[in-house]
Short mmCIF file of C-alpha atoms in Angstrom, two decimals:
data_model
loop_
_atom_site.label_atom_id
_atom_site.label_comp_id
_atom_site.label_asym_id
_atom_site.label_seq_id
_atom_site.Cartn_x
_atom_site.Cartn_y
_atom_site.Cartn_z
CA UNK A 1 135.80 81.05 86.86
CA UNK A 2 137.16 77.61 87.73
CA UNK A 3 140.55 76.61 86.35
CA UNK A 4 141.25 73.00 85.48
CA UNK A 5 144.32 71.26 86.84
CA UNK A 6 145.13 68.65 84.21
CA UNK A 7 144.65 65.16 85.60
CA UNK A 8 143.64 66.47 89.00
CA UNK A 9 140.00 67.51 88.65
CA UNK A 10 138.56 71.05 88.76
CA UNK A 11 140.30 73.68 90.86
CA UNK A 12 138.22 75.89 93.14
CA UNK A 13 140.80 78.67 93.07
CA UNK A 14 139.52 81.98 91.64
CA UNK A 15 141.15 83.58 88.67
CA UNK A 16 143.84 86.15 89.46
CA UNK A 17 142.23 89.59 89.91
CA UNK A 18 143.12 92.23 87.33
CA UNK A 19 143.70 94.86 90.01
CA UNK A 20 147.43 95.24 90.65
CA UNK A 21 146.65 95.83 94.33
CA UNK A 22 145.55 92.20 94.59
CA UNK A 23 148.25 90.57 92.48
CA UNK A 24 150.34 87.96 94.23
CA UNK A 25 153.95 88.68 94.91
CA UNK A 26 156.49 87.11 92.59
CA UNK A 27 157.47 83.63 93.70
CA UNK A 28 154.16 82.94 95.49
CA UNK A 29 152.10 81.71 92.54
CA UNK A 30 152.90 78.01 92.91
CA UNK A 31 150.44 75.54 94.42
CA UNK A 32 150.74 74.97 98.18
CA UNK A 33 153.27 72.32 99.26
CA UNK A 34 151.75 68.83 99.36
CA UNK A 35 152.30 68.70 103.13
CA UNK A 36 149.65 71.39 103.57
CA UNK A 37 147.09 69.70 101.33
CA UNK A 38 144.55 67.25 102.69
CA UNK A 39 141.18 65.85 101.71
CA UNK A 40 137.99 66.49 103.67
CA UNK A 41 134.28 65.78 103.19
CA UNK A 42 131.80 68.64 103.55
CA UNK A 43 129.06 67.93 106.08
CA UNK A 44 126.63 70.80 105.49
CA UNK A 45 126.31 74.42 104.37
CA UNK A 46 126.82 76.89 107.20
CA UNK A 47 124.89 80.07 107.89
CA UNK A 48 127.38 82.19 105.91
CA UNK A 49 127.05 79.98 102.83
CA UNK A 50 130.35 78.12 103.28
CA UNK A 51 130.70 74.37 103.40
CA UNK A 52 131.29 73.09 106.95
CA UNK A 53 133.34 70.01 107.76
CA UNK A 54 134.70 68.21 110.80
CA UNK A 55 138.47 68.32 111.15
CA UNK A 56 140.02 67.04 114.32
CA UNK A 57 137.99 68.17 117.31
CA UNK A 58 136.33 71.13 115.62
CA UNK A 59 134.53 72.49 112.59
CA UNK A 60 136.14 74.24 109.63
CA UNK A 61 134.68 76.37 106.82
CA UNK A 62 135.45 75.87 103.14
CA UNK A 63 133.93 78.44 100.72
CA UNK A 64 132.26 77.44 97.44
CA UNK A 65 131.61 73.85 98.54
CA UNK A 66 128.43 71.85 99.13
CA UNK A 67 127.28 69.13 101.50
CA UNK A 68 128.66 65.71 100.60
CA UNK A 69 131.49 67.00 98.42
CA UNK A 70 135.02 65.66 98.78
CA UNK A 71 137.48 68.53 98.52
CA UNK A 72 141.23 68.96 98.68
CA UNK A 73 141.99 71.97 100.89
CA UNK A 74 144.92 73.98 102.18
CA UNK A 75 145.41 76.30 105.11
CA UNK A 76 145.15 76.11 108.86
CA UNK A 77 142.65 77.26 111.47
CA UNK A 78 138.89 77.19 110.99
CA UNK A 79 138.82 78.78 107.52
CA UNK A 80 140.37 76.68 104.78
CA UNK A 81 141.01 77.29 101.11
CA UNK A 82 139.53 74.90 98.54
CA UNK A 83 142.18 73.72 96.04
CA UNK A 84 140.56 70.86 94.15
CA UNK A 85 137.07 69.40 93.90
CA UNK A 86 137.43 65.61 93.97
CA UNK A 87 133.77 64.51 94.20
CA UNK A 88 131.14 67.13 93.30
CA UNK A 89 127.63 67.18 94.68
CA UNK A 90 124.67 66.56 92.34
CA UNK A 91 123.33 69.84 93.73
CA UNK A 92 126.21 71.81 92.21
CA UNK A 93 125.33 74.31 89.46
CA UNK A 94 127.41 76.20 86.93
CA UNK A 95 128.05 79.76 88.22
CA UNK A 96 126.22 82.50 86.34
CA UNK A 97 129.06 85.04 86.47
CA UNK A 98 132.71 85.05 85.40
CA UNK A 99 133.61 86.95 88.60
CA UNK A 100 132.22 84.30 90.95
CA UNK A 101 134.68 83.23 93.70
CA UNK A 102 136.78 86.35 93.11
CA UNK A 103 134.04 88.93 93.72
CA UNK A 104 132.77 89.11 97.28
CA UNK A 105 129.19 89.87 96.28
CA UNK A 106 127.90 86.33 95.70
CA UNK A 107 128.68 83.21 97.71
CA UNK A 108 126.15 80.67 96.43
CA UNK A 109 126.08 80.73 92.64
CA UNK A 110 127.40 77.14 92.71
CA UNK A 111 124.21 75.84 94.38
CA UNK A 112 121.29 74.63 92.26
CA UNK A 113 117.96 76.52 92.59
CA UNK A 114 115.99 74.01 94.69
CA UNK A 115 118.62 73.39 97.40
CA UNK A 116 119.44 77.10 97.34
CA UNK A 117 115.85 78.05 98.18
CA UNK A 118 115.74 75.31 100.84
CA UNK A 119 118.96 76.66 102.38
CA UNK A 120 117.43 80.13 102.75
CA UNK A 121 114.30 78.71 104.37
CA UNK A 122 116.37 76.56 106.71
CA UNK A 123 118.26 79.63 107.98
CA UNK A 124 114.97 80.92 109.36
CA UNK A 125 113.72 77.55 110.62
CA UNK A 126 116.92 76.96 112.58
CA UNK A 127 116.86 80.43 114.13
CA UNK A 128 113.24 79.99 115.23
CA UNK A 129 113.89 76.56 116.72
CA UNK A 130 116.85 77.90 118.66
CA UNK A 131 114.35 80.20 120.42
CA UNK A 132 111.78 77.43 120.91
CA UNK A 133 109.46 78.72 118.16
CA UNK A 134 107.56 76.47 115.78
CA UNK A 135 105.32 77.79 113.00
CA UNK A 136 104.54 77.47 109.31
CA UNK A 137 107.58 78.63 107.35
CA UNK A 138 106.63 78.86 103.69
CA UNK A 139 108.82 78.10 100.69
CA UNK A 140 111.31 80.80 99.82
CA UNK A 141 110.28 83.50 97.37
CA UNK A 142 113.38 84.11 95.23
CA UNK A 143 114.02 87.39 93.45
CA UNK A 144 114.77 86.92 89.74
CA UNK A 145 118.25 87.55 88.25
CA UNK A 146 118.88 90.96 86.74
CA UNK A 147 116.40 92.68 89.06
CA UNK A 148 118.47 94.46 91.72
CA UNK A 149 117.91 98.18 91.21
CA UNK A 150 120.66 99.38 93.55
CA UNK A 151 124.39 98.68 93.66
CA UNK A 152 127.14 99.84 96.03
CA UNK A 153 130.37 99.99 94.01
CA UNK A 154 133.89 100.94 94.99
CA UNK A 155 136.28 102.82 92.73
CA UNK A 156 139.98 103.63 92.79
CA UNK A 157 142.68 104.77 90.46
CA UNK A 158 145.25 102.27 89.16
CA UNK A 159 147.84 104.23 87.25
CA UNK A 160 145.88 106.16 84.64
CA UNK A 161 143.00 103.70 84.68
CA UNK A 162 139.87 103.83 86.86
CA UNK A 163 138.90 100.54 88.46
CA UNK A 164 135.24 100.17 89.41
CA UNK A 165 133.56 97.12 90.85
CA UNK A 166 133.14 95.10 94.04
CA UNK A 167 135.64 94.13 96.69
CA UNK A 168 136.84 90.56 96.86
CA UNK A 169 135.60 88.35 99.65
CA UNK A 170 136.87 89.61 103.03
CA UNK A 171 139.53 91.74 101.33
CA UNK A 172 140.30 95.20 100.01
CA UNK A 173 141.09 93.81 96.57
CA UNK A 174 138.91 95.42 93.95
CA UNK A 175 137.43 93.22 91.24
CA UNK A 176 136.92 95.30 88.11
CA UNK A 177 133.33 94.72 86.99
CA UNK A 178 132.69 93.24 83.55
CA UNK A 179 129.30 91.67 84.19
CA UNK A 180 126.82 91.08 87.01
CA UNK A 181 123.81 88.78 86.57
CA UNK A 182 122.22 90.19 89.73
CA UNK A 183 121.97 93.86 88.75
CA UNK A 184 119.55 95.50 86.38
CA UNK A 185 121.07 95.84 82.90
CA UNK A 186 120.93 99.65 82.94
CA UNK A 187 123.33 99.77 85.88
CA UNK A 188 125.83 97.43 84.22
CA UNK A 189 125.64 99.38 80.98
CA UNK A 190 126.45 102.58 82.86
CA UNK A 191 129.78 101.35 84.29
CA UNK A 192 131.98 103.06 81.62
CA UNK A 193 130.05 106.31 82.13
CA UNK A 194 130.43 106.01 85.91
CA UNK A 195 134.19 105.81 85.50
CA UNK A 196 134.18 109.04 83.50
CA UNK A 197 131.95 110.79 86.02
CA UNK A 198 133.99 110.02 89.14
CA UNK A 199 137.49 110.15 87.59
CA UNK A 200 138.05 113.81 88.62
CA UNK A 201 137.39 112.88 92.26
CA UNK A 202 140.01 110.12 92.38
CA UNK A 203 142.84 112.30 93.63
CA UNK A 204 143.68 110.35 96.77
CA UNK A 205 144.63 106.79 97.65
CA UNK A 206 141.34 105.84 99.29
CA UNK A 207 138.41 104.25 97.48
CA UNK A 208 135.31 106.16 96.52
CA UNK A 209 131.94 104.64 97.34
CA UNK A 210 129.30 104.78 94.61
CA UNK A 211 125.65 104.04 95.35
CA UNK A 212 123.80 103.71 92.04
CA UNK A 213 120.02 103.34 91.89
CA UNK A 214 117.84 102.82 88.85
CA UNK A 215 114.72 104.97 89.18
CA UNK A 216 111.72 105.65 86.96
CA UNK A 217 113.44 108.78 85.60
CA UNK A 218 116.99 107.50 85.24
CA UNK A 219 120.05 106.62 87.30
CA UNK A 220 120.69 108.24 90.67
CA UNK A 221 124.33 108.42 91.84
CA UNK A 222 125.50 109.11 95.39
CA UNK A 223 129.27 109.31 95.97
CA UNK A 224 130.98 108.98 99.36
CA UNK A 225 134.62 109.10 100.41
CA UNK A 226 135.19 112.26 98.37
CA UNK A 227 138.60 113.78 99.27
CA UNK A 228 138.34 117.10 101.06
CA UNK A 229 140.83 118.57 98.65
CA UNK A 230 138.56 117.88 95.69
CA UNK A 231 138.39 121.26 93.99
CA UNK A 232 135.31 123.04 92.73
CA UNK A 233 136.61 122.41 89.24
CA UNK A 234 136.56 118.65 89.89
CA UNK A 235 132.95 118.88 91.04
CA UNK A 236 132.07 120.85 87.92
CA UNK A 237 133.67 118.16 85.79
CA UNK A 238 131.63 115.53 87.63
CA UNK A 239 128.33 117.27 86.98
CA UNK A 240 129.25 117.90 83.35
CA UNK A 241 130.08 114.23 82.77
CA UNK A 242 126.87 113.17 84.53
CA UNK A 243 124.80 115.47 82.33
CA UNK A 244 126.41 114.06 79.19
CA UNK A 245 125.78 110.52 80.47
CA UNK A 246 122.09 111.26 81.10
CA UNK A 247 122.05 110.66 84.87
CA UNK A 248 118.99 111.93 86.71
CA UNK A 249 120.76 113.07 89.88
CA UNK A 250 124.26 113.18 91.38
CA UNK A 251 125.03 113.84 95.03
CA UNK A 252 128.37 113.98 96.84
CA UNK A 253 128.47 113.16 100.56
CA UNK A 254 124.72 113.76 100.83
CA UNK A 255 124.87 117.10 98.98
CA UNK A 256 122.82 117.31 95.80
CA UNK A 257 125.12 118.73 93.09
CA UNK A 258 123.00 117.90 90.05
CA UNK A 259 119.30 117.18 89.57
CA UNK A 260 118.52 117.00 85.89
CA UNK A 261 115.35 115.03 86.63
CA UNK A 262 113.89 114.11 90.00
CA UNK A 263 114.82 110.41 90.55
CA UNK A 264 111.41 109.11 91.53
CA UNK A 265 110.35 105.61 92.53
CA UNK A 266 106.76 104.32 92.50
CA UNK A 267 105.50 103.13 95.89
CA UNK A 268 101.99 101.89 95.34
CA UNK A 269 99.99 104.88 94.11
CA UNK A 270 102.58 107.34 95.43
CA UNK A 271 105.76 108.64 93.83
CA UNK A 272 108.77 108.82 96.15
CA UNK A 273 111.78 111.10 95.81
CA UNK A 274 114.35 109.36 98.04
CA UNK A 275 116.99 111.45 99.81
CA UNK A 276 120.56 111.11 98.48
CA UNK A 277 121.98 107.81 99.72
CA UNK A 278 118.80 107.00 101.65
CA UNK A 279 117.75 103.44 102.42
CA UNK A 280 115.69 101.60 99.81
CA UNK A 281 114.79 97.97 99.30
CA UNK A 282 117.34 96.60 96.84
CA UNK A 283 114.79 94.88 94.61
CA UNK A 284 111.45 96.36 93.55
CA UNK A 285 110.14 92.84 93.01
CA UNK A 286 111.08 91.77 96.54
CA UNK A 287 109.62 94.98 97.96
CA UNK A 288 106.33 94.28 96.18
CA UNK A 289 106.22 90.72 97.53
CA UNK A 290 106.86 91.85 101.11
CA UNK A 291 104.26 94.60 100.75
CA UNK A 292 101.74 92.09 99.42
CA UNK A 293 102.18 89.94 102.53
CA UNK A 294 101.96 92.89 104.92
CA UNK A 295 98.89 94.45 103.31
CA UNK A 296 97.03 91.15 103.17
CA UNK A 297 97.72 90.49 106.86
CA UNK A 298 96.56 93.99 107.89
CA UNK A 299 93.55 94.02 105.56
CA UNK A 300 91.08 94.33 108.45
CA UNK A 301 92.98 97.13 110.23
CA UNK A 302 91.44 100.61 110.45
CA UNK A 303 94.49 102.54 111.70
CA UNK A 304 98.06 101.26 111.36
CA UNK A 305 101.53 102.20 112.52
CA UNK A 306 104.61 101.69 110.34
CA UNK A 307 107.59 101.57 112.70
CA UNK A 308 111.14 101.88 111.32
CA UNK A 309 109.28 103.12 108.27
CA UNK A 310 112.16 104.42 106.18
CA UNK A 311 110.79 106.46 103.28
CA UNK A 312 107.40 104.74 103.45
CA UNK A 313 107.69 101.35 101.75
CA UNK A 314 104.66 100.10 103.66
CA UNK A 315 103.11 103.30 105.01
CA UNK A 316 102.40 104.77 101.58
CA UNK A 317 100.79 101.55 100.40
CA UNK A 318 98.71 101.13 103.55
CA UNK A 319 97.52 104.73 103.24
CA UNK A 320 95.68 103.86 100.04
CA UNK A 321 93.09 102.27 102.34
CA UNK A 322 93.54 103.44 105.96
CA UNK A 323 95.17 106.24 108.00
CA UNK A 324 98.79 105.51 108.91
CA UNK A 325 101.31 106.82 111.41
CA UNK A 326 104.99 106.33 110.52
CA UNK A 327 108.03 106.59 112.76
CA UNK A 328 111.69 106.50 111.71
CA UNK A 329 114.89 108.00 113.13
CA UNK A 330 116.13 109.45 109.83
CA UNK A 331 114.75 112.95 109.31
CA UNK A 332 115.50 112.97 105.59
CA UNK A 333 113.53 109.75 105.15
CA UNK A 334 110.57 111.16 107.10
CA UNK A 335 110.59 114.34 105.01
CA UNK A 336 110.62 112.24 101.82
CA UNK A 337 107.69 110.17 103.12
CA UNK A 338 105.69 113.27 104.03
CA UNK A 339 106.31 114.85 100.63
CA UNK A 340 105.25 111.68 98.81
CA UNK A 341 102.10 111.39 100.92
CA UNK A 342 101.15 115.05 100.29
CA UNK A 343 101.60 114.71 96.54
CA UNK A 344 99.70 111.41 96.14
CA UNK A 345 96.00 111.97 95.40
CA UNK A 346 93.45 109.97 97.33
CA UNK A 347 95.63 108.74 100.20
CA UNK A 348 94.20 108.53 103.70
CA UNK A 349 95.89 110.76 106.32
CA UNK A 350 99.57 110.00 106.91
CA UNK A 351 101.41 111.36 109.93
CA UNK A 352 105.14 110.83 110.38
CA UNK A 353 107.60 111.46 113.19
CA UNK A 354 111.38 111.42 113.26
CA UNK A 355 111.85 109.25 116.35
CA UNK A 356 114.61 106.95 117.54
CA UNK A 357 112.68 103.77 118.30
CA UNK A 358 115.75 102.06 119.75
CA UNK A 359 116.01 104.61 122.55
CA UNK A 360 112.45 105.90 122.60
CA UNK A 361 110.05 103.13 121.52
CA UNK A 362 106.32 103.65 121.40
CA UNK A 363 104.82 102.67 124.75
CA UNK A 364 101.64 100.55 125.14
CA UNK A 365 99.62 103.69 125.82
CA UNK A 366 100.75 105.15 122.47
CA UNK A 367 100.16 101.87 120.65
CA UNK A 368 96.60 101.53 121.97
CA UNK A 369 95.12 103.59 119.12
CA UNK A 370 96.36 101.18 116.43
CA UNK A 371 94.81 97.88 115.36
CA UNK A 372 97.62 97.06 112.93
CA UNK A 373 101.41 97.30 113.08
CA UNK A 374 104.28 96.75 110.69
CA UNK A 375 107.92 96.78 111.77
CA UNK A 376 110.89 96.85 109.40
CA UNK A 377 113.98 97.43 111.56
CA UNK A 378 117.64 97.23 110.62
CA UNK A 379 119.73 94.10 111.13
CA UNK A 380 119.97 94.74 114.88
CA UNK A 381 116.24 94.08 115.20
CA UNK A 382 113.80 95.91 117.45
CA UNK A 383 114.33 94.55 120.96
CA UNK A 384 113.17 97.64 122.87
CA UNK A 385 110.15 98.27 120.65
CA UNK A 386 109.08 94.62 120.69
CA UNK A 387 109.21 94.61 124.49
CA UNK A 388 106.69 97.46 124.47
CA UNK A 389 104.52 95.83 121.79
CA UNK A 390 104.44 92.62 123.84
CA UNK A 391 102.78 94.62 126.62
CA UNK A 392 100.26 96.17 124.23
CA UNK A 393 96.91 94.97 122.88
CA UNK A 394 97.46 95.63 119.16
CA UNK A 395 95.68 92.66 117.53
CA UNK A 396 97.69 92.15 114.32
CA UNK A 397 101.25 92.87 113.32
CA UNK A 398 103.76 92.09 110.60
CA UNK A 399 107.50 92.00 111.31
CA UNK A 400 109.78 92.44 108.28
CA UNK A 401 113.32 91.33 109.04
CA UNK A 402 116.69 91.09 107.30
CA UNK A 403 118.32 88.94 110.00
CA UNK A 404 116.93 85.55 111.12
CA UNK A 405 118.71 85.64 114.49
CA UNK A 406 117.37 89.00 115.67
CA UNK A 407 113.97 88.17 114.17
CA UNK A 408 113.79 84.99 116.26
CA UNK A 409 114.91 86.88 119.38
CA UNK A 410 112.19 89.51 118.95
CA UNK A 411 109.51 86.96 118.04
CA UNK A 412 110.31 85.12 121.27
CA UNK A 413 109.63 88.35 123.18
CA UNK A 414 106.35 88.85 121.35
CA UNK A 415 105.29 85.23 121.87
CA UNK A 416 106.02 85.51 125.59
CA UNK A 417 103.79 88.59 125.60
CA UNK A 418 100.84 86.69 124.17
CA UNK A 419 101.28 86.99 120.41
CA UNK A 420 100.69 83.94 118.25
CA UNK A 421 103.08 83.44 115.36
CA UNK A 422 100.93 82.51 112.37
CA UNK A 423 103.56 82.12 109.66
CA UNK A 424 106.95 83.27 108.42
CA UNK A 425 107.64 83.95 104.75
CA UNK A 426 111.27 83.86 103.53
CA UNK A 427 112.02 86.45 100.83
CA UNK A 428 115.33 86.09 99.01
CA UNK A 429 116.03 89.70 98.07
CA UNK A 430 119.82 89.35 97.80
CA UNK A 431 120.22 86.65 95.19
CA UNK A 432 123.10 84.15 95.61
CA UNK A 433 124.16 85.62 98.94
CA UNK A 434 123.77 84.09 102.39
CA UNK A 435 121.29 86.80 103.43
CA UNK A 436 117.56 86.25 103.64
CA UNK A 437 114.65 88.53 104.45
CA UNK A 438 111.50 87.35 106.18
CA UNK A 439 107.98 88.55 106.84
CA UNK A 440 106.54 87.21 110.09
CA UNK A 441 102.79 87.50 110.68
CA UNK A 442 101.38 87.60 114.22
CA UNK A 443 98.09 88.14 116.02
CA UNK A 444 96.95 88.66 119.60
CA UNK A 445 93.51 87.89 120.95
#
């Protein structure tokens, strides 16, 4: 993806996108005037994956750069544009994808594996220290390439062509997908078929959203942003194209319009039929690693609660050994969990409630019957629920988080309530991004 400027070292500018919506206007394709170019040295990698450097009295961000690199940049303000790499870091790696720097999906393909894993771990360490927490933070578990089973694409019409791919970084430009080393091969191979399936729905100017999941019985497609004026004929054309393409299920705006085969996912000994567009862990490998940590920590529990349970990632696995109570605000997810639990032979009793734990958390009196807890909240964390848990006597808990800052905030609450933080395990589910998951293990005497 990097162009070479003859005699000037490698350029960090991305290739021009193929989408005509993102093409530069005529006369603006020349390099920035020399007066706007200057050279800076990158100090460290920031929390969003950008290089950070001192300029004047403040800090600036430069994407696709690494600590110690000398870079020629353009632009003003705190977000600069890299123009030329003068002195590369020994920790720089060759990007794995031709779309890197243009596509907004990955930000860290230019970082070698060891410093990349260390960067993810450091995100958690720094967040914990900011809250006065010290504990064992293990090395980062990194999901392998080609393993993400779920992709959120955008699609639009460009003339007679259908463009399908990911948006550019912080833009509405659409990068037409030709490859993706993160996704499972079956999803990439289905891109031409996806274009045929959704073409009849592209009758407006707005993008369609496509959530594609690889399941044990085939691909599951959920489409959002469908124009209201989409005729019944267009929907019939969609289902016909999906049948010819061999898709398991197609849903539009949450409505199931085709189920050729139930798109099931294994969850331990259970088989889950997720609701259309419902939340799932993006990587089965990462899900298995997080479940391994949770189940090992709660191995001595006799009755557990799975709070913010989703469709039962942890509850269904725990129920292979002990009774479980699950709580989650999404009714469709709870119904899917209940159905999976009923159909799985040999599971211990599973109860499940549709309950908004942000507004109506379980109180200490309700928590008293459990000797094990697992929490897996959204990015906002679980402030209200953790305040109640801190007042409880539940002896062991596991907190699964997708945001180091809210994790640290909630762990501080739990620590102040008498919980001891045993360890935190970084899990890199979203490869080459600046996001990191974590499993925190706690106990209370």
